[in-house]
PDB file of C-alpha atoms in Angstrom:
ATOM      1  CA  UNK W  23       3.274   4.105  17.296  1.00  0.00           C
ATOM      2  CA  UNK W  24       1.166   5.374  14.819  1.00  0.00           C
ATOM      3  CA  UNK W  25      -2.046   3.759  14.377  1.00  0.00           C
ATOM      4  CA  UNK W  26      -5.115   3.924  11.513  1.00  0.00           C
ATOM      5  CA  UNK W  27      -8.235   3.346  12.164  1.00  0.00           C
ATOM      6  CA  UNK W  28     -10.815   3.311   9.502  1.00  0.00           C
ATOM      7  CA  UNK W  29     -14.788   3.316   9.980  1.00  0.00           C
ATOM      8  CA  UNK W  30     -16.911   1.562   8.686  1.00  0.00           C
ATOM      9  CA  UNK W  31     -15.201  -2.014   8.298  1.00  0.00           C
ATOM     10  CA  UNK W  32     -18.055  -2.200   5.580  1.00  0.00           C
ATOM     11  CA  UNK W  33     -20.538  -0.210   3.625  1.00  0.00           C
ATOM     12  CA  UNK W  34     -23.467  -0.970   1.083  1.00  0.00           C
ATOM     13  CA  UNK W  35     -25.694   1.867  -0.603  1.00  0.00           C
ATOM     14  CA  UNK W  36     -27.700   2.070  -3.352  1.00  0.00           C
ATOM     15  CA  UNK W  37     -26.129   2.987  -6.656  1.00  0.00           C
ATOM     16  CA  UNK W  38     -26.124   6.799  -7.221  1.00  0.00           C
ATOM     17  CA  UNK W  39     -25.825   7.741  -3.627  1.00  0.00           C
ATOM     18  CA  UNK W  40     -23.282  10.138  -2.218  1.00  0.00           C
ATOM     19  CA  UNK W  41     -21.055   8.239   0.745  1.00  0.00           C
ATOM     20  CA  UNK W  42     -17.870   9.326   3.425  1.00  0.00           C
ATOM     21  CA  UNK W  43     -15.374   6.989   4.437  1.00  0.00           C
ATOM     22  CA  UNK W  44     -13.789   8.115   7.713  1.00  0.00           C
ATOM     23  CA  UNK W  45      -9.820   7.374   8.306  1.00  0.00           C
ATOM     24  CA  UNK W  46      -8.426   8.397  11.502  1.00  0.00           C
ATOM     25  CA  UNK W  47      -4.631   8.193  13.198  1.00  0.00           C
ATOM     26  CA  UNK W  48      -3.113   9.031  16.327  1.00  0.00           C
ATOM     27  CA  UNK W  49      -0.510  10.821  15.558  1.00  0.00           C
ATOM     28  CA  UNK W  50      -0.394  14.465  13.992  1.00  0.00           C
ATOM     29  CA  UNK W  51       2.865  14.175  13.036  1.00  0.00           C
ATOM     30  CA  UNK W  52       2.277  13.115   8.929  1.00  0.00           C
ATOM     31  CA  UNK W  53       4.590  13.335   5.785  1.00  0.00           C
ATOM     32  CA  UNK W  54       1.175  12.841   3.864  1.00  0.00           C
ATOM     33  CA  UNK W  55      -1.740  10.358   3.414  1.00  0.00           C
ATOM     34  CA  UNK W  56      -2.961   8.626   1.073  1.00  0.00           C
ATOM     35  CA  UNK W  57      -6.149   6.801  -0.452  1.00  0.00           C
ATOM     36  CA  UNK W  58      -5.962   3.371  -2.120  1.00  0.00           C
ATOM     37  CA  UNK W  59      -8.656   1.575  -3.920  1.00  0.00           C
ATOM     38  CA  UNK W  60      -8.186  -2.538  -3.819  1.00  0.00           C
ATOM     39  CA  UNK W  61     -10.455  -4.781  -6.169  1.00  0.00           C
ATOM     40  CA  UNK W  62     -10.724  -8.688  -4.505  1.00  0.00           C
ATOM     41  CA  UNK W  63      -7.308 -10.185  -5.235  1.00  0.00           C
ATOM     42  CA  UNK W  64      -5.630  -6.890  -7.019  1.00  0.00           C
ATOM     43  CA  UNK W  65      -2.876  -5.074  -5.700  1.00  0.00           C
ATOM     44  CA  UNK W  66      -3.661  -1.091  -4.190  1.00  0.00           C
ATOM     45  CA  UNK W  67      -4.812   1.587  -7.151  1.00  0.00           C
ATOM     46  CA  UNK W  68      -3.288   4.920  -5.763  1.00  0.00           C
ATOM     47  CA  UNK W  69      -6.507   7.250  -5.653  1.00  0.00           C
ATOM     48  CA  UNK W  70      -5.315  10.825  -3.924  1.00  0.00           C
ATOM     49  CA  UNK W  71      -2.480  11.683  -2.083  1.00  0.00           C
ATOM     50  CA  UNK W  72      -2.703  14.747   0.289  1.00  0.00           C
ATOM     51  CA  UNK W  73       0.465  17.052   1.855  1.00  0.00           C
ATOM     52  CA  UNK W  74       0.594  17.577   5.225  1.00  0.00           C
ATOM     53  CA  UNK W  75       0.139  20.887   4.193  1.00  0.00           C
ATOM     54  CA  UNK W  76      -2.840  20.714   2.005  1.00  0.00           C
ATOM     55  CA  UNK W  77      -6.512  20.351   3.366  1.00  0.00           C
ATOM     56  CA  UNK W  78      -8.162  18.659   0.350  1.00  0.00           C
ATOM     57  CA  UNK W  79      -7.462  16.832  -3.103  1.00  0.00           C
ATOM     58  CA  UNK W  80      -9.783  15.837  -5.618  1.00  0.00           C
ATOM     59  CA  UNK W  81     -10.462  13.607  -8.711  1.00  0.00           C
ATOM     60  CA  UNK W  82     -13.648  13.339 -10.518  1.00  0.00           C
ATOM     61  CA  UNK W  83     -15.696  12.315  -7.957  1.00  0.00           C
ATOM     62  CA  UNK W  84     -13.403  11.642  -5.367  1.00  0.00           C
ATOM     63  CA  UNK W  85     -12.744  14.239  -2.706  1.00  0.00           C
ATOM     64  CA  UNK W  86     -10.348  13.370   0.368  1.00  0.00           C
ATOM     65  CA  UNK W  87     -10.041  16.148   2.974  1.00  0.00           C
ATOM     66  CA  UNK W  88      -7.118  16.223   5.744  1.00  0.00           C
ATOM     67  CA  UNK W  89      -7.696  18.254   9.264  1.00  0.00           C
ATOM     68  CA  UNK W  90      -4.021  16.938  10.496  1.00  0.00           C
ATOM     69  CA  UNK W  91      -4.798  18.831  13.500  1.00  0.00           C
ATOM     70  CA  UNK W  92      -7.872  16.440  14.864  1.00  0.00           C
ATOM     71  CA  UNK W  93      -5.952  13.340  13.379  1.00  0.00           C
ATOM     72  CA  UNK W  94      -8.911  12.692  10.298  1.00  0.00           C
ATOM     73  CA  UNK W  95      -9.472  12.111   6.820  1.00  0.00           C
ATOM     74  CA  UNK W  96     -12.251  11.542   4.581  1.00  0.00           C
ATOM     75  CA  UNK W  97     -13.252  10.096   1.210  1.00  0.00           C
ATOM     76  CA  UNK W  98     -16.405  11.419  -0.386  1.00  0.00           C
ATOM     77  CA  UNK W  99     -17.616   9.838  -3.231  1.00  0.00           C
ATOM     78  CA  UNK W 100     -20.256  11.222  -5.361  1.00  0.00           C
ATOM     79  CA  UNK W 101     -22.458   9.591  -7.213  1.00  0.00           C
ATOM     80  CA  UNK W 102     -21.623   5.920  -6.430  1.00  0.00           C
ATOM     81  CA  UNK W 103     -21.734   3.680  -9.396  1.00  0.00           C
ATOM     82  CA  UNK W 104     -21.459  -0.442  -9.087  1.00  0.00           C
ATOM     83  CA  UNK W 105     -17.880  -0.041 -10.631  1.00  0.00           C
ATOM     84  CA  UNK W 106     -16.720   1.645  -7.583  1.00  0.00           C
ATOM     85  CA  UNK W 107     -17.405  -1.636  -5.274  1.00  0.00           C
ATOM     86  CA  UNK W 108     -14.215  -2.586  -3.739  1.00  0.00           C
ATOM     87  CA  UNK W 109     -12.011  -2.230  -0.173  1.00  0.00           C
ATOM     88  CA  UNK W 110     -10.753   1.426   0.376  1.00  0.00           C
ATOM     89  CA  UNK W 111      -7.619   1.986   2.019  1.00  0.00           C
ATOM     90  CA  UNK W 112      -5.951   4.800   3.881  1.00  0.00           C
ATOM     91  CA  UNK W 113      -2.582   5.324   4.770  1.00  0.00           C
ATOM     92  CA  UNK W 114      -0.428   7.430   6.620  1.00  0.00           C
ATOM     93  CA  UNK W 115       3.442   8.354   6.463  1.00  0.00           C
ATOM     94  CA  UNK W 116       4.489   9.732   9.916  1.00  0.00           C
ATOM     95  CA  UNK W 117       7.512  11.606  10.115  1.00  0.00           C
ATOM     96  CA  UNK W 118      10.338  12.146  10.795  1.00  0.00           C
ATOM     97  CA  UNK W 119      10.299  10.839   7.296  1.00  0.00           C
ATOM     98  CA  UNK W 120      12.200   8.426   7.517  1.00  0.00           C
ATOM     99  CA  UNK W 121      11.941   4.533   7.728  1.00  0.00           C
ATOM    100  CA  UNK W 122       9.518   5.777   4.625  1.00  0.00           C
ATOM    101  CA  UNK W 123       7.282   2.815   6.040  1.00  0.00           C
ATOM    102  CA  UNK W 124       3.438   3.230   5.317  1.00  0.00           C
ATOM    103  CA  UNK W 125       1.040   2.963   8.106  1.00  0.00           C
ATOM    104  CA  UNK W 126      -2.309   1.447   7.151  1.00  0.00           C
ATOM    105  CA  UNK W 127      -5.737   1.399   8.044  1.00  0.00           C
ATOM    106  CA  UNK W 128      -7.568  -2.528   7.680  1.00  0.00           C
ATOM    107  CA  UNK W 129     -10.010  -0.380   5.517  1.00  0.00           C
ATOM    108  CA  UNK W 130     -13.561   0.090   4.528  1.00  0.00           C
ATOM    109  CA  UNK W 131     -15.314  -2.394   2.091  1.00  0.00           C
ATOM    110  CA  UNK W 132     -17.736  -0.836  -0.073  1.00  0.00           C
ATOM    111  CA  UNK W 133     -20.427  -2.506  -1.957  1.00  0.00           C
ATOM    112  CA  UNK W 134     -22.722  -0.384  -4.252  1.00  0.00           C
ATOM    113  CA  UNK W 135     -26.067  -2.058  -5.472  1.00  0.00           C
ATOM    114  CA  UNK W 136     -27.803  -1.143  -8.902  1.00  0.00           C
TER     115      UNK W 136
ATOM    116  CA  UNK X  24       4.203   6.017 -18.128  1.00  0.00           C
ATOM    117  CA  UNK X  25       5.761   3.665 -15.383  1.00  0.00           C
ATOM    118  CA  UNK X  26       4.578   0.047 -14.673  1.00  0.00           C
ATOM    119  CA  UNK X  27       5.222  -2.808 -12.058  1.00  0.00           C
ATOM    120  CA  UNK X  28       5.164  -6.207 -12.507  1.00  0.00           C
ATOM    121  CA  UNK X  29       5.462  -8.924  -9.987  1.00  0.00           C
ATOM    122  CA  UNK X  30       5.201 -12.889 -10.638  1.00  0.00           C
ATOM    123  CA  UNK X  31       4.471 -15.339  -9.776  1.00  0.00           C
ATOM    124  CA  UNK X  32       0.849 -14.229  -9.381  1.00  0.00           C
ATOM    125  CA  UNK X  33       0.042 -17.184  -7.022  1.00  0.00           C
ATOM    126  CA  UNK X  34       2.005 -19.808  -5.089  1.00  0.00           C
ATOM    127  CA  UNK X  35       1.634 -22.576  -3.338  1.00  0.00           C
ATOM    128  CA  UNK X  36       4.338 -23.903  -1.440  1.00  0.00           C
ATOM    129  CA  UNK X  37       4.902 -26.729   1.275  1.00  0.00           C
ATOM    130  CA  UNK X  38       6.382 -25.480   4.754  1.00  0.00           C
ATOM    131  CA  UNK X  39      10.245 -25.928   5.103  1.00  0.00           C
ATOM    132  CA  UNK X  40      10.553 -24.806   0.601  1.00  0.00           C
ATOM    133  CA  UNK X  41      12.542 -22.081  -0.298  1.00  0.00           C
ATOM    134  CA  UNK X  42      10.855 -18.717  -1.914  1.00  0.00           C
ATOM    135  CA  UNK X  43      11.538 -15.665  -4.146  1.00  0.00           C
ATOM    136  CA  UNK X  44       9.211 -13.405  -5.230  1.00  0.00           C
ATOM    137  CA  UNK X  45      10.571 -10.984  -8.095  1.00  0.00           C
ATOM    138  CA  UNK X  46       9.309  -7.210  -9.058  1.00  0.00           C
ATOM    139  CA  UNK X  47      10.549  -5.167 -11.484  1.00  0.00           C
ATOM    140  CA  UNK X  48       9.619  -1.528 -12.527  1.00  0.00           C
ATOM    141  CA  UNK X  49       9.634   0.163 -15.544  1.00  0.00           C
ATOM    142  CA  UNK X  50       9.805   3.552 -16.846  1.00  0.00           C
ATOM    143  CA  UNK X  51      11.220   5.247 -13.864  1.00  0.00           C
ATOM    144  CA  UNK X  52      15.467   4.928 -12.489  1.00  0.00           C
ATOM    145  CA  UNK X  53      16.207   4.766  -8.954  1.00  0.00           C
ATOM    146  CA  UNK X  54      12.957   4.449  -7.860  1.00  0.00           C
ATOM    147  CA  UNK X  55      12.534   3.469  -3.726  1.00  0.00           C
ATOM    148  CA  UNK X  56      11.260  -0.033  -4.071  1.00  0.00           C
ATOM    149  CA  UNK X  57       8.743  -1.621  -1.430  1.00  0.00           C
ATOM    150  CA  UNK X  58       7.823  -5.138   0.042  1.00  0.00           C
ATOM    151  CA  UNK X  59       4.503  -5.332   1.513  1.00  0.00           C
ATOM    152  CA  UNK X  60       2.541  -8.519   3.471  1.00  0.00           C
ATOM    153  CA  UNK X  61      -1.050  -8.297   3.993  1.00  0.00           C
ATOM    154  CA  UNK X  62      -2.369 -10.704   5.649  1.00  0.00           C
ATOM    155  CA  UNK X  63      -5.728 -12.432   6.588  1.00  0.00           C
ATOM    156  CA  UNK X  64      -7.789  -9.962   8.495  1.00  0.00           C
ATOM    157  CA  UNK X  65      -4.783  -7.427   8.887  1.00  0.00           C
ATOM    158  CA  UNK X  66      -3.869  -4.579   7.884  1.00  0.00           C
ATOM    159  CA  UNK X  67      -0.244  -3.991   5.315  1.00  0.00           C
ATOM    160  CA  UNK X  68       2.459  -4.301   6.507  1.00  0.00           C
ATOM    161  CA  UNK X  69       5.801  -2.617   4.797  1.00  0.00           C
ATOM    162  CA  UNK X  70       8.311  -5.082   5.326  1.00  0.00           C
ATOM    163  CA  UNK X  71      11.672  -4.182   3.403  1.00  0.00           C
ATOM    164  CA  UNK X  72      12.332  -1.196   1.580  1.00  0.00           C
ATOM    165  CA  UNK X  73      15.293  -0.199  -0.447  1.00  0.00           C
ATOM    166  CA  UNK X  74      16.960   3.475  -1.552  1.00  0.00           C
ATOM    167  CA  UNK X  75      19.301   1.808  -3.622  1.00  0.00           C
ATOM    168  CA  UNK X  76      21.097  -1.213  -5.442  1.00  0.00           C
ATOM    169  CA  UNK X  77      22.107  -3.177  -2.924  1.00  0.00           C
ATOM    170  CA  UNK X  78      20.469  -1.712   0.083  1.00  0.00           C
ATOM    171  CA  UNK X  79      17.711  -3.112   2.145  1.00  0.00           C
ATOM    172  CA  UNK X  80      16.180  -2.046   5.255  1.00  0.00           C
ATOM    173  CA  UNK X  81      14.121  -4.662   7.210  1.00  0.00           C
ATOM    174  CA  UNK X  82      11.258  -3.062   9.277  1.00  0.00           C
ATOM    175  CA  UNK X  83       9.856  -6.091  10.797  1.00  0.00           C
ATOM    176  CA  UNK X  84      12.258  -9.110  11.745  1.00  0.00           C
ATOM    177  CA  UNK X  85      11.184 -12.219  10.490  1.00  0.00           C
ATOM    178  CA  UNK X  86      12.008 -15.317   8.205  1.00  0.00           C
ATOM    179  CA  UNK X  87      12.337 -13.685   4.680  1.00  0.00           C
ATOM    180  CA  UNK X  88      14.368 -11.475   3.072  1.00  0.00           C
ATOM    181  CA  UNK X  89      14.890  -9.257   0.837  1.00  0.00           C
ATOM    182  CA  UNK X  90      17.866  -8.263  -2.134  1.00  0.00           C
ATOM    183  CA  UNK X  91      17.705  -5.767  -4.883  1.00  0.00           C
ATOM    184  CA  UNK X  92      20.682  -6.507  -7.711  1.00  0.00           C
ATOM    185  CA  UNK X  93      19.543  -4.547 -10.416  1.00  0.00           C
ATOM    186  CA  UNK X  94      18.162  -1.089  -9.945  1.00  0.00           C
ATOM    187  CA  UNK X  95      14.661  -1.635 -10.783  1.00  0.00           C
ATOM    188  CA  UNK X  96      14.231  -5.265  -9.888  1.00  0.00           C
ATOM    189  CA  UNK X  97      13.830  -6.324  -6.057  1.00  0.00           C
ATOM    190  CA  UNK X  98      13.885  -9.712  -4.805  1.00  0.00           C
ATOM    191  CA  UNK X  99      11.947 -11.295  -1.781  1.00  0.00           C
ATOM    192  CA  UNK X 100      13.414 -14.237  -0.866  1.00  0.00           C
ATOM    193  CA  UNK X 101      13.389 -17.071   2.479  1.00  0.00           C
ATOM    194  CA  UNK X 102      15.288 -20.235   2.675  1.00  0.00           C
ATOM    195  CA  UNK X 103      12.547 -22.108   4.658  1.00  0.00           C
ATOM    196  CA  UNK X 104       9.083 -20.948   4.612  1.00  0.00           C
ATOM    197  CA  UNK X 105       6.691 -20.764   7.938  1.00  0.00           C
ATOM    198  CA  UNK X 106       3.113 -21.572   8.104  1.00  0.00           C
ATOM    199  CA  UNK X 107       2.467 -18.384   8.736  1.00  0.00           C
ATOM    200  CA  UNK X 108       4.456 -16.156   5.885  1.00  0.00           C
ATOM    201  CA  UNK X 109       0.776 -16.855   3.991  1.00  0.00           C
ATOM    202  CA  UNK X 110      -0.523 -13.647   2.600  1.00  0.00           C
ATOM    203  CA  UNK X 111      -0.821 -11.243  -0.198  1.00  0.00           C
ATOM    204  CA  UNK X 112       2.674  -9.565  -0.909  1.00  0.00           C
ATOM    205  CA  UNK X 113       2.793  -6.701  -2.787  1.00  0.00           C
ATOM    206  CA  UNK X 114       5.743  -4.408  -4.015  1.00  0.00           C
ATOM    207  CA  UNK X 115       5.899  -0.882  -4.028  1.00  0.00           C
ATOM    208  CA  UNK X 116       7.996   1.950  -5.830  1.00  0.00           C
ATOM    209  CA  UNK X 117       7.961   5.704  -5.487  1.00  0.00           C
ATOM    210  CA  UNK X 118      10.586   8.337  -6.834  1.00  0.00           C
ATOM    211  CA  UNK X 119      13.688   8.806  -5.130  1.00  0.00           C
ATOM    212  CA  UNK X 120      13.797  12.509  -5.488  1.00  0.00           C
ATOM    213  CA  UNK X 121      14.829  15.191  -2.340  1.00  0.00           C
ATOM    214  CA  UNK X 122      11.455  16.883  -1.182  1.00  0.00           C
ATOM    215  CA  UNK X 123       9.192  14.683  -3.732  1.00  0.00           C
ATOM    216  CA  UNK X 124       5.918  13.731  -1.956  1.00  0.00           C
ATOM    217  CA  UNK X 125       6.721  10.183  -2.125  1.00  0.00           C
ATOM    218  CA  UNK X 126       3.743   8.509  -3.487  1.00  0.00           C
ATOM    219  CA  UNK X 127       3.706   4.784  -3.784  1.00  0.00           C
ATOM    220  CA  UNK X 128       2.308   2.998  -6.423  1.00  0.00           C
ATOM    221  CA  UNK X 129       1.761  -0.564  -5.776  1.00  0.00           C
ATOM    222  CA  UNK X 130       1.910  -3.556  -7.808  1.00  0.00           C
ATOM    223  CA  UNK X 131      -0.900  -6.592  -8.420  1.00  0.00           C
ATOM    224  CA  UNK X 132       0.653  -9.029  -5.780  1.00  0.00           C
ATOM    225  CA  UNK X 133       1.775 -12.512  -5.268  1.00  0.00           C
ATOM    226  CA  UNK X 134      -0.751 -14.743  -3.144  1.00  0.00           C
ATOM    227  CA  UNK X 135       1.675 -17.353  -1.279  1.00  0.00           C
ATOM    228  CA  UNK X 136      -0.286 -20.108   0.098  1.00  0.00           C
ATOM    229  CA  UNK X 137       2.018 -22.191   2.624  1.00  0.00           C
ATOM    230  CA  UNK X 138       0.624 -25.592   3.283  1.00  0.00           C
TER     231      UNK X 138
END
């Protein structure tokens, strides 16, 4: 069974440093994974979505890297601003692709200070 | 651009009461709909998901479930609610399309207190 692990459970920096959030899983065998941003009480924001095939994505100052091979992903964010305070989420979807189920990490709660 | 809506946004509900949680989606046809549960201190947990009008897939066995009668609505339903069916439950969609990467797109959630 396919299991997520993501490290830390929580995170505080000052505002305008650079930060990684580390997502790992046991299992090589991925469809794709994907990074989620949740504010307290919200539902998931879709943030990047990588291929199996692929090795990074980014968005403004997101970055998310995939080595599929070691069984890790991470999140850098650069230039952390207050706004970006709020539980980050990755998730895998192992194949055989079917079932289509998610498997998610309990995530990394990120609090950035002015 | 494509939105989903679920209500109601919170419930409270005595153990033993029926439930049903609607989400519908908009701007997108045959999407693959999604039920999710997160709960207290745990991680989500994909509970139903559905290719189709009329067809549901349970991953988890349990005391709810789910129906989808129109195309873009989907239904979460349970005849007698358990203490511990409290959590966050959130819907999901992502295209239906051979070979598409399948990217889900949640909605805000329902927050189901059971008392």
């Amino acid at each position: 069974k396919q299991e997520v692990t993501q490290i830390p459970a929580a995170l505080s920096v000052p505002e305008g440093e650079n930060l990684v959030l580390n997502c790992s899983f046991t299992d090589s065998a991925i469809y794709n994974l994907q990074w989620f941003r949740q504010d307290p009480g919200k539902g998931l924001t879709s943030l990047l979505l990588i291929q199996s095939s692929q090795r990074e994505q980014t968005s403004g100052r997101l970055n998310a890297s995939l080595d599929k091979s070691s069984g890790r992903s991470t999140l850098y964010i650069a230039a952390s601003q207050p706004g970006d305070s709020a539980t980050y989420l990755c998730a895998v979807r192992p194949l055989p692709n079917s079932g289509y189920a998610l498997n998610f990490g309990k995530g990394t709660s990120l609090l950035v200070t002015p | 651009s494509q939105t989903i809506h679920q209500w109601p946004a919170t419930l409270v509900q005595p153990v033993g009461s029926p439930l049903s949680l609607e989400c519908t989606v908009e701007g997108t046809s045959n999407p693959n709909l999604y039920w999710y549960r997160q709960a207290a201190g745990r991680g989500l947990q994909l509970l139903f998901y559905s290719v189709g009008i009329g067809q549901i897939s349970s991953e988890v066995p349990q005391n709810l479930s789910a129906s989808r009668p129109q195309d873009r609505q989907f239904i979460l339903s349970s005849k007698k609610l358990l203490l511990s069916d409290s959590g966050f439950y959130l819907c999901a969609w992502s295209v239906r399309l051979a070979g598409a990467n399948n990217e889900q797109f949640f909605g805000p959630g329902t927050r189901l207190t059971v008392l």
